[in-house]
Short mmCIF file of C-alpha atoms and ligand atoms in Angstrom, two decimals:
data_model
loop_
_atom_site.label_atom_id
_atom_site.label_comp_id
_atom_site.label_asym_id
_atom_site.label_seq_id
_atom_site.Cartn_x
_atom_site.Cartn_y
_atom_site.Cartn_z
CA MET C 1 -80.03 -3.93 10.68
CA ALA C 2 -83.22 -5.72 11.43
CA LEU C 3 -83.69 -6.29 7.70
CA ILE C 4 -80.97 -9.08 7.55
CA GLU C 5 -81.35 -10.65 10.98
CA THR C 6 -81.96 -14.25 10.01
CA PRO C 7 -81.89 -16.12 6.53
CA HIS C 8 -85.70 -16.07 6.67
CA GLY C 9 -85.82 -12.47 7.96
CA LYS C 10 -87.32 -9.52 6.28
CA LEU C 11 -84.80 -9.44 3.41
CA TRP C 12 -85.46 -13.12 2.60
CA THR C 13 -89.17 -12.56 2.62
CA TRP C 14 -88.76 -9.38 0.48
CA LEU C 15 -86.59 -11.24 -2.13
CA ASP C 16 -88.77 -14.29 -2.09
CA GLU C 17 -91.97 -12.42 -2.89
CA ARG C 18 -90.05 -10.69 -5.84
CA ILE C 19 -87.66 -13.30 -7.35
CA GLY C 20 -88.97 -16.55 -5.89
CA LEU C 21 -86.01 -17.33 -3.63
CA GLY C 22 -87.92 -20.13 -1.94
CA ASP C 23 -88.41 -21.95 -5.23
CA LEU C 24 -84.67 -21.88 -5.67
CA ALA C 25 -84.00 -23.04 -2.21
CA LYS C 26 -86.53 -25.97 -2.76
CA LEU C 27 -84.75 -26.80 -6.03
CA ALA C 28 -81.35 -26.89 -4.33
CA LYS C 29 -82.68 -29.09 -1.51
CA LYS C 30 -84.08 -31.53 -3.99
CA LYS C 31 -80.95 -31.93 -6.09
CA ARG C 32 -79.07 -35.16 -5.43
CA VAL C 33 -75.94 -36.71 -6.85
CA PRO C 34 -75.62 -40.54 -7.30
CA VAL C 35 -72.85 -42.14 -5.38
CA HIS C 36 -70.85 -45.07 -7.25
CA ARG C 37 -67.36 -46.07 -8.09
CA HIS C 38 -67.25 -43.53 -11.11
CA GLY C 39 -68.47 -40.54 -8.87
CA LEU C 40 -65.02 -38.72 -9.09
CA TRP C 41 -65.77 -37.62 -12.77
CA TYR C 42 -68.79 -35.73 -11.64
CA TYR C 43 -66.38 -33.05 -10.18
CA PHE C 44 -64.75 -32.01 -13.45
CA GLY C 45 -67.70 -30.08 -14.85
CA GLY C 46 -67.86 -28.01 -11.73
CA MET C 47 -64.09 -27.57 -11.81
CA THR C 48 -64.15 -26.27 -15.36
CA LEU C 49 -66.82 -23.93 -14.34
CA PHE C 50 -64.84 -22.60 -11.41
CA LEU C 51 -61.69 -22.12 -13.41
CA PHE C 52 -63.83 -20.26 -16.08
CA VAL C 53 -65.15 -17.88 -13.24
CA VAL C 54 -61.37 -17.18 -12.26
CA GLN C 55 -60.77 -16.34 -16.03
CA VAL C 56 -63.62 -13.87 -15.95
CA ALA C 57 -62.46 -12.20 -12.72
CA THR C 58 -58.77 -11.97 -13.73
CA GLY C 59 -59.65 -11.01 -17.18
CA ILE C 60 -61.64 -7.96 -16.12
CA LEU C 61 -58.68 -6.91 -13.99
CA LEU C 62 -56.44 -7.19 -16.86
CA LEU C 63 -58.70 -5.07 -18.98
CA LEU C 64 -57.97 -2.16 -16.68
CA TYR C 65 -54.54 -1.76 -18.12
CA TYR C 66 -54.50 -3.67 -21.48
CA ARG C 67 -54.62 -1.63 -24.72
CA PRO C 68 -55.54 -3.45 -27.94
CA SER C 69 -53.32 -2.04 -30.64
CA ALA C 70 -50.15 -3.28 -32.31
CA GLU C 71 -48.47 0.17 -31.09
CA GLU C 72 -49.52 -0.31 -27.30
CA ALA C 73 -50.55 -3.93 -26.59
CA TYR C 74 -46.97 -5.10 -25.75
CA GLU C 75 -46.15 -1.97 -23.79
CA SER C 76 -49.30 -2.10 -21.79
CA VAL C 77 -48.56 -5.71 -20.75
CA GLN C 78 -44.98 -4.75 -19.87
CA PHE C 79 -46.21 -1.99 -17.70
CA LEU C 80 -48.77 -4.20 -16.03
CA MET C 81 -46.02 -6.64 -15.09
CA GLY C 82 -43.41 -4.35 -14.14
CA GLU C 83 -45.16 -1.32 -12.51
CA VAL C 84 -48.76 -2.44 -11.40
CA GLU C 85 -48.77 -3.91 -8.05
CA PHE C 86 -49.70 -7.71 -8.41
CA GLY C 87 -50.12 -7.18 -12.17
CA TRP C 88 -47.76 -9.92 -12.95
CA LEU C 89 -49.70 -12.27 -10.65
CA ILE C 90 -53.06 -11.60 -12.16
CA ARG C 91 -51.55 -12.12 -15.72
CA SER C 92 -49.97 -15.35 -14.64
CA ILE C 93 -53.12 -16.64 -12.86
CA HIS C 94 -55.11 -15.84 -15.97
CA ALA C 95 -52.60 -17.64 -18.32
CA TRP C 96 -52.41 -20.66 -15.96
CA SER C 97 -56.19 -20.83 -15.19
CA ALA C 98 -56.81 -20.82 -18.92
CA ASN C 99 -54.59 -23.95 -19.16
CA LEU C 100 -55.94 -25.80 -16.31
CA MET C 101 -59.53 -24.94 -17.47
CA ILE C 102 -58.91 -26.51 -20.83
CA LEU C 103 -57.34 -29.53 -19.17
CA ALA C 104 -60.23 -29.90 -16.74
CA LEU C 105 -62.48 -29.45 -19.93
CA PHE C 106 -60.82 -32.24 -21.63
CA VAL C 107 -61.03 -34.60 -18.60
CA HIS C 108 -64.89 -33.59 -18.32
CA LEU C 109 -65.39 -34.26 -22.01
CA PHE C 110 -63.61 -37.65 -22.12
CA SER C 111 -65.20 -38.89 -18.89
CA VAL C 112 -68.76 -37.93 -20.05
CA LEU C 113 -67.81 -39.75 -23.34
CA LEU C 114 -66.49 -42.85 -21.55
CA LEU C 115 -69.30 -43.06 -19.14
CA LYS C 116 -71.83 -42.46 -22.01
CA ALA C 117 -73.56 -39.54 -20.16
CA TYR C 118 -74.71 -38.35 -23.70
CA ARG C 119 -77.28 -40.98 -23.94
CA PRO C 120 -81.01 -39.76 -24.07
CA PRO C 121 -82.27 -37.37 -22.75
CA ARG C 122 -78.86 -35.62 -22.53
CA GLU C 123 -78.02 -35.26 -26.30
CA VAL C 124 -78.59 -31.46 -26.25
CA THR C 125 -76.35 -31.25 -23.02
CA TRP C 126 -73.65 -32.98 -25.29
CA LEU C 127 -74.26 -30.56 -28.06
CA SER C 128 -74.11 -27.43 -25.82
CA GLY C 129 -70.92 -28.94 -24.30
CA MET C 130 -69.38 -29.26 -27.73
CA ALA C 131 -70.36 -25.62 -28.28
CA LEU C 132 -68.38 -24.73 -25.07
CA LEU C 133 -65.31 -26.69 -26.28
CA GLY C 134 -65.28 -24.73 -29.51
CA VAL C 135 -65.62 -21.51 -27.46
CA ALA C 136 -62.94 -22.41 -24.91
CA LEU C 137 -60.40 -23.29 -27.70
CA ALA C 138 -61.28 -20.00 -29.46
CA PHE C 139 -60.70 -18.16 -26.19
CA GLY C 140 -57.23 -19.78 -26.00
CA PHE C 141 -56.35 -19.02 -29.64
CA THR C 142 -57.37 -15.34 -29.53
CA GLY C 143 -55.89 -14.64 -26.16
CA TYR C 144 -52.52 -15.95 -26.98
CA LEU C 145 -51.94 -13.13 -29.48
CA LEU C 146 -53.07 -10.22 -27.17
CA PRO C 147 -49.65 -9.55 -25.56
CA TRP C 148 -48.39 -9.03 -29.05
CA ASN C 149 -44.97 -10.88 -28.54
CA GLU C 150 -42.87 -12.72 -30.98
CA LEU C 151 -44.04 -16.17 -30.13
CA ALA C 152 -47.70 -15.35 -30.24
CA TYR C 153 -47.32 -13.30 -33.52
CA PHE C 154 -45.74 -16.27 -35.48
CA ALA C 155 -48.03 -18.99 -33.79
CA THR C 156 -50.98 -16.94 -34.87
CA LYS C 157 -49.63 -16.51 -38.32
CA VAL C 158 -49.18 -20.32 -38.63
CA GLY C 159 -52.65 -21.04 -36.91
CA THR C 160 -54.46 -18.63 -39.22
CA GLU C 161 -52.68 -20.10 -42.24
CA ILE C 162 -54.06 -23.48 -41.29
CA THR C 163 -57.69 -21.97 -41.49
CA GLY C 164 -56.72 -20.95 -45.08
CA ALA C 165 -56.69 -24.61 -46.00
CA VAL C 166 -60.28 -25.11 -45.46
CA PRO C 167 -61.82 -25.75 -48.76
CA LEU C 168 -63.96 -23.30 -50.58
CA ILE C 169 -64.14 -20.69 -47.59
CA GLY C 170 -60.55 -20.98 -46.35
CA ARG C 171 -59.32 -17.81 -48.02
CA PHE C 172 -62.43 -15.82 -46.80
CA LEU C 173 -61.93 -17.22 -43.19
CA LEU C 174 -58.28 -16.33 -43.29
CA ARG C 175 -58.95 -12.78 -44.38
CA LEU C 176 -61.82 -12.48 -41.88
CA LEU C 177 -59.63 -13.44 -38.87
CA ARG C 178 -56.58 -11.53 -39.88
CA GLY C 179 -58.50 -8.48 -41.09
CA GLY C 180 -56.37 -8.47 -44.37
CA ASP C 181 -53.80 -10.87 -45.93
CA GLU C 182 -51.19 -10.63 -43.11
CA VAL C 183 -51.30 -10.81 -39.31
CA SER C 184 -51.29 -7.13 -38.30
CA GLY C 185 -52.52 -4.60 -35.80
CA ALA C 186 -56.05 -5.34 -37.48
CA THR C 187 -55.65 -8.95 -36.57
CA LEU C 188 -54.93 -8.00 -32.91
CA THR C 189 -57.91 -5.65 -32.64
CA ARG C 190 -60.18 -8.42 -34.15
CA PHE C 191 -58.82 -11.09 -31.64
CA TYR C 192 -59.40 -8.68 -28.86
CA GLY C 193 -63.08 -7.99 -29.78
CA ILE C 194 -63.74 -11.78 -30.23
CA HIS C 195 -61.95 -12.52 -27.01
CA VAL C 196 -63.69 -9.84 -24.72
CA ALA C 197 -67.12 -9.57 -26.43
CA VAL C 198 -68.07 -12.19 -28.90
CA LEU C 199 -66.92 -15.30 -26.92
CA PRO C 200 -68.20 -14.19 -23.57
CA ALA C 201 -71.62 -13.74 -25.21
CA LEU C 202 -71.54 -17.10 -26.82
CA VAL C 203 -70.40 -18.75 -23.35
CA ALA C 204 -73.37 -17.05 -21.68
CA LEU C 205 -75.69 -18.81 -24.14
CA ALA C 206 -74.09 -22.12 -24.28
CA LEU C 207 -73.30 -22.43 -20.76
CA GLY C 208 -76.69 -21.13 -19.61
CA LEU C 209 -78.24 -23.90 -21.66
CA HIS C 210 -75.79 -26.55 -20.42
CA LEU C 211 -76.25 -25.80 -16.72
CA TYR C 212 -80.15 -25.60 -17.23
CA LEU C 213 -80.04 -29.03 -18.84
CA VAL C 214 -77.79 -30.54 -16.16
CA GLN C 215 -80.25 -29.19 -13.62
CA LYS C 216 -83.30 -30.45 -15.53
CA HIS C 217 -81.81 -34.05 -16.06
CA GLY C 218 -79.95 -34.45 -13.00
CA MET C 219 -76.66 -36.41 -12.97
CA SER C 220 -76.62 -39.47 -15.17
CA VAL C 221 -75.71 -42.91 -13.87
CA PRO C 222 -73.27 -44.84 -16.08
CA PRO C 223 -74.77 -47.78 -17.93
CA GLY C 224 -72.65 -50.48 -15.93
CA VAL C 225 -73.81 -49.05 -12.66
CA GLU C 226 -77.38 -48.70 -13.83
CA ARG C 227 -77.54 -52.31 -14.72
CA GLU C 228 -76.65 -53.30 -11.09
CA GLY C 229 -79.70 -51.44 -9.88
CA SER C 230 -80.24 -47.77 -8.53
CA PRO C 231 -77.21 -46.45 -6.84
CA ARG C 232 -77.33 -44.48 -3.44
CA SER C 233 -77.23 -40.84 -3.71
CA MET C 234 -76.13 -37.67 -1.65
CA PRO C 235 -77.75 -34.28 -1.23
CA PHE C 236 -76.11 -31.70 -3.65
CA VAL C 237 -76.34 -29.00 -0.83
CA PRO C 238 -74.40 -29.29 1.24
CA ASN C 239 -72.61 -32.70 0.79
CA PHE C 240 -71.59 -32.60 -2.99
CA LEU C 241 -71.19 -28.76 -2.98
CA LEU C 242 -68.68 -28.83 -0.09
CA ARG C 243 -66.60 -31.54 -1.86
CA ASP C 244 -66.67 -29.32 -5.03
CA VAL C 245 -65.36 -26.42 -2.77
CA VAL C 246 -62.41 -28.65 -1.54
CA GLY C 247 -61.62 -29.13 -5.18
CA TRP C 248 -61.84 -25.39 -5.92
CA LEU C 249 -59.71 -24.37 -3.10
CA SER C 250 -57.12 -26.98 -4.03
CA ALA C 251 -57.20 -25.38 -7.66
CA VAL C 252 -56.59 -21.97 -6.06
CA ALA C 253 -53.43 -23.33 -4.17
CA VAL C 254 -52.15 -24.96 -7.43
CA LEU C 255 -52.68 -21.84 -9.40
CA ALA C 256 -51.17 -19.60 -6.83
CA ALA C 257 -47.95 -22.02 -6.62
CA LEU C 258 -47.83 -22.07 -10.54
CA ALA C 259 -48.21 -18.34 -11.06
CA ALA C 260 -45.75 -17.54 -8.22
CA PHE C 261 -43.02 -20.15 -9.28
CA PHE C 262 -43.58 -19.96 -13.07
CA PRO C 263 -44.82 -16.53 -13.85
CA THR C 264 -45.86 -16.08 -17.46
CA GLU C 265 -43.13 -14.60 -19.45
CA LEU C 266 -43.59 -11.81 -22.02
CA GLY C 267 -40.66 -12.37 -24.47
CA ARG C 268 -39.68 -9.99 -27.15
CA LYS C 269 -42.23 -7.56 -28.92
CA ALA C 270 -43.58 -8.98 -32.21
CA ASP C 271 -41.80 -7.72 -35.28
CA PRO C 272 -43.59 -8.65 -38.42
CA PHE C 273 -40.48 -8.16 -40.55
CA ALA C 274 -38.19 -10.23 -38.30
CA PRO C 275 -37.59 -13.89 -39.54
CA ALA C 276 -39.70 -16.43 -37.53
CA PRO C 277 -37.88 -17.75 -34.57
CA ILE C 278 -37.21 -21.47 -34.46
CA GLY C 279 -39.54 -23.80 -32.66
CA ILE C 280 -42.64 -21.90 -33.16
CA LYS C 281 -45.38 -24.19 -31.72
CA PRO C 282 -48.95 -23.67 -30.66
CA GLU C 283 -50.64 -24.00 -27.22
CA TRP C 284 -50.45 -27.60 -25.86
CA TYR C 285 -54.14 -28.20 -26.66
CA PHE C 286 -53.62 -27.61 -30.43
CA MET C 287 -50.29 -29.56 -30.49
CA PHE C 288 -51.96 -32.88 -31.62
CA MET C 289 -53.50 -31.33 -34.69
CA PHE C 290 -50.34 -29.17 -35.54
CA GLN C 291 -48.13 -32.35 -35.28
CA THR C 292 -50.58 -34.40 -37.37
CA LEU C 293 -50.47 -31.85 -40.04
CA LYS C 294 -46.58 -31.93 -40.04
CA TYR C 295 -46.61 -35.75 -40.46
CA LEU C 296 -48.81 -35.56 -43.72
CA PRO C 297 -47.13 -35.77 -47.01
CA SER C 298 -47.40 -32.67 -49.21
CA HIS C 299 -49.90 -34.39 -51.47
CA ILE C 300 -52.30 -37.27 -50.85
CA LEU C 301 -54.08 -38.57 -53.93
CA ARG C 302 -53.14 -35.29 -55.64
CA ILE C 303 -54.85 -33.18 -52.88
CA GLU C 304 -52.69 -31.00 -50.79
CA GLY C 305 -51.79 -32.71 -47.59
CA GLU C 306 -52.80 -29.87 -45.35
CA ILE C 307 -56.27 -29.74 -46.98
CA VAL C 308 -56.78 -33.38 -46.40
CA GLY C 309 -55.66 -32.95 -42.68
CA VAL C 310 -57.93 -30.07 -42.08
CA VAL C 311 -60.97 -31.69 -43.71
CA SER C 312 -60.26 -34.92 -41.70
CA PHE C 313 -60.26 -32.88 -38.39
CA GLY C 314 -63.40 -31.25 -39.44
CA LEU C 315 -64.97 -34.69 -40.09
CA GLY C 316 -63.53 -35.88 -36.80
CA GLY C 317 -65.17 -32.96 -34.99
CA LEU C 318 -68.50 -33.64 -36.60
CA PHE C 319 -68.34 -37.32 -35.66
CA LEU C 320 -67.82 -36.26 -32.08
CA LEU C 321 -70.59 -33.90 -32.14
CA LEU C 322 -72.91 -36.54 -33.55
CA ILE C 323 -71.89 -39.40 -31.15
CA PRO C 324 -75.23 -39.16 -29.16
CA PHE C 325 -77.15 -39.96 -32.35
CA LEU C 326 -74.74 -42.58 -33.58
CA ASP C 327 -74.31 -44.72 -30.59
CA ARG C 328 -77.69 -46.49 -30.85
CA ARG C 329 -76.90 -49.32 -28.56
CA ALA C 330 -75.97 -47.04 -25.62
CA ALA C 331 -79.27 -45.21 -26.42
CA ARG C 332 -81.03 -48.43 -25.83
CA GLY C 333 -79.19 -49.04 -22.57
CA GLU C 334 -77.13 -51.90 -24.11
CA PRO C 335 -73.30 -52.08 -23.90
CA SER C 336 -71.54 -50.34 -26.80
CA PRO C 337 -67.97 -51.27 -26.84
CA LEU C 338 -67.26 -49.98 -30.30
CA PHE C 339 -67.78 -46.35 -28.96
CA THR C 340 -65.83 -47.22 -25.85
CA TRP C 341 -62.92 -48.20 -28.06
CA ILE C 342 -63.40 -45.10 -30.31
CA ALA C 343 -63.19 -42.99 -27.09
CA ILE C 344 -60.00 -44.76 -25.90
CA GLY C 345 -58.55 -44.53 -29.43
CA LEU C 346 -59.10 -40.92 -29.45
CA ILE C 347 -57.53 -40.38 -25.96
CA VAL C 348 -54.49 -42.32 -27.00
CA TYR C 349 -54.13 -40.35 -30.28
CA VAL C 350 -54.34 -36.98 -28.62
CA LEU C 351 -51.91 -38.05 -25.97
CA ALA C 352 -49.40 -39.68 -28.42
CA LEU C 353 -49.43 -36.89 -30.85
CA THR C 354 -49.12 -34.24 -28.10
CA TYR C 355 -46.09 -36.20 -26.82
CA LEU C 356 -44.50 -36.41 -30.33
CA GLY C 357 -45.15 -32.84 -30.92
CA TYR C 358 -43.14 -31.72 -27.81
CA ALA C 359 -40.53 -34.43 -28.47
CA ALA C 360 -40.04 -33.02 -32.00
CA ASN C 361 -39.94 -29.25 -30.84
CA PRO C 362 -37.95 -29.33 -27.63
CA THR C 363 -36.94 -25.67 -27.79
CA LYS C 364 -39.14 -22.96 -26.12
C1 HEM M 1 -66.74 -24.54 -20.46
C2 HEM M 1 -66.94 -25.88 -20.42
C3 HEM M 1 -67.96 -26.74 -19.68
C4 HEM M 1 -68.48 -26.40 -18.48
C5 HEM M 1 -68.30 -25.20 -17.58
C6 HEM M 1 -69.25 -27.61 -18.06
C7 HEM M 1 -69.95 -27.62 -16.86
C8 HEM M 1 -70.75 -28.84 -16.53
C9 HEM M 1 -71.21 -29.14 -15.19
C10 HEM M 1 -71.14 -28.18 -13.97
C11 HEM M 1 -71.95 -30.34 -15.25
C12 HEM M 1 -72.44 -31.00 -14.08
C13 HEM M 1 -71.30 -31.84 -13.38
C14 HEM M 1 -70.64 -32.87 -14.10
O1 HEM M 1 -71.19 -33.78 -14.69
O2 HEM M 1 -69.37 -32.77 -14.19
C15 HEM M 1 -71.76 -30.76 -16.60
C16 HEM M 1 -72.36 -31.99 -17.03
C17 HEM M 1 -72.40 -32.50 -18.33
N1 HEM M 1 -71.49 -31.79 -19.23
FE1 HEM M 1 -70.35 -30.25 -19.25
N2 HEM M 1 -69.21 -28.49 -19.10
C18 HEM M 1 -68.42 -27.98 -20.03
C19 HEM M 1 -68.13 -28.56 -21.29
C20 HEM M 1 -68.70 -29.87 -21.67
C21 HEM M 1 -68.19 -30.51 -22.90
C22 HEM M 1 -67.06 -30.12 -23.81
C23 HEM M 1 -68.96 -31.72 -23.05
C24 HEM M 1 -69.06 -32.75 -24.08
C25 HEM M 1 -69.09 -32.46 -25.30
C26 HEM M 1 -69.95 -31.68 -21.91
C27 HEM M 1 -70.98 -32.50 -21.64
C28 HEM M 1 -71.67 -32.76 -20.50
C29 HEM M 1 -72.59 -33.75 -20.27
C30 HEM M 1 -73.04 -34.87 -21.27
C31 HEM M 1 -72.98 -33.62 -18.94
C32 HEM M 1 -73.95 -34.52 -18.18
C33 HEM M 1 -73.23 -35.39 -17.32
C34 HEM M 1 -74.08 -36.26 -16.49
O3 HEM M 1 -75.29 -36.14 -16.47
O4 HEM M 1 -73.56 -37.29 -15.91
N3 HEM M 1 -69.62 -30.56 -21.19
N4 HEM M 1 -71.06 -29.78 -17.34
#
């Protein structure tokens, strides 16, 4: 095969003339990553990306056997786990990787928040990141129902009930999500469509923009480091990329161990007429919101407590979204301790309420 003898052989030239491989290679050679004491946090975006790729690959394999209807979903997953070779492994990796991806995403989000990487000109990078956060949580929420087991069924019932508390459009949202008044086969089919078609399309848009902007602006240097002068840097290819690969391979090892030692269970098939089992709780990344709502009194200033909670979370989300535009001191390159404390407060709040949620609901 003379065509692929060397990297710069005929195949390279053929592709270069048609898709500009040379330009891409130049871009890769030019990209550098700053080296300083906070450099560890630069790896978490790439880790989130890697785990997302694992999700796409294992998700496609699951699709070969999964059937999106109330009559067949549970049985198709049961068949996949019992009869299909390595089916249990693929399903477990998909479930564990989803959890690790959201964990990596939270670490990435909070690190860019604390390092103030949202400062100009990276406001849109931040906004596209927030869109990715919303999409990732929606992936988790819709995916949870798909095996159509008891826990998922009742967790979805509670979760969609909470959307019903959104003022003005709550009822509409609830019916839109459920495909009726109750969680039923129609809900499952909708969640399936959202999980495998709508969200991947949104990810493609938001992730494309996010990565384009990361490439365009390069990696930011935290303000504290910037004030000390320009730090050293290392080439992205191969130095940083190889370090990324070490992280990704470690993630594969962790995933394989988790999937092998703690395979995802299936539980009992959902029965809409059965009483809700005790200890219904959402996925861990929704726990802090779930637990907050539980603590609220039934009425606050004559408004239903749940409505106050949902509106507060909406406003909190909006505040987080607008941080690049609100933190004017950071934008001018000055220290902005207020926003550092807000970020720390947020992390402590999420951790504390998650802990309290698990302490209050110890059963599975
Ligand atoms: C699926 C979700 C996400 C993926 C795959 C992703 C991927 C990446 C990657 C690969 C980078 C470059 C390396 C790094 O800085 O770690 C990056 C940078 C960045 N991301 Fe994300 N990200 C995601 C979500 C988010 C979220 C939720 C936010 C915050 C709202 C965010 C904000 C940023 C910012 C501001 C940068 C620039 C960092 C800098 O220049 O120092 N990203 N992202």
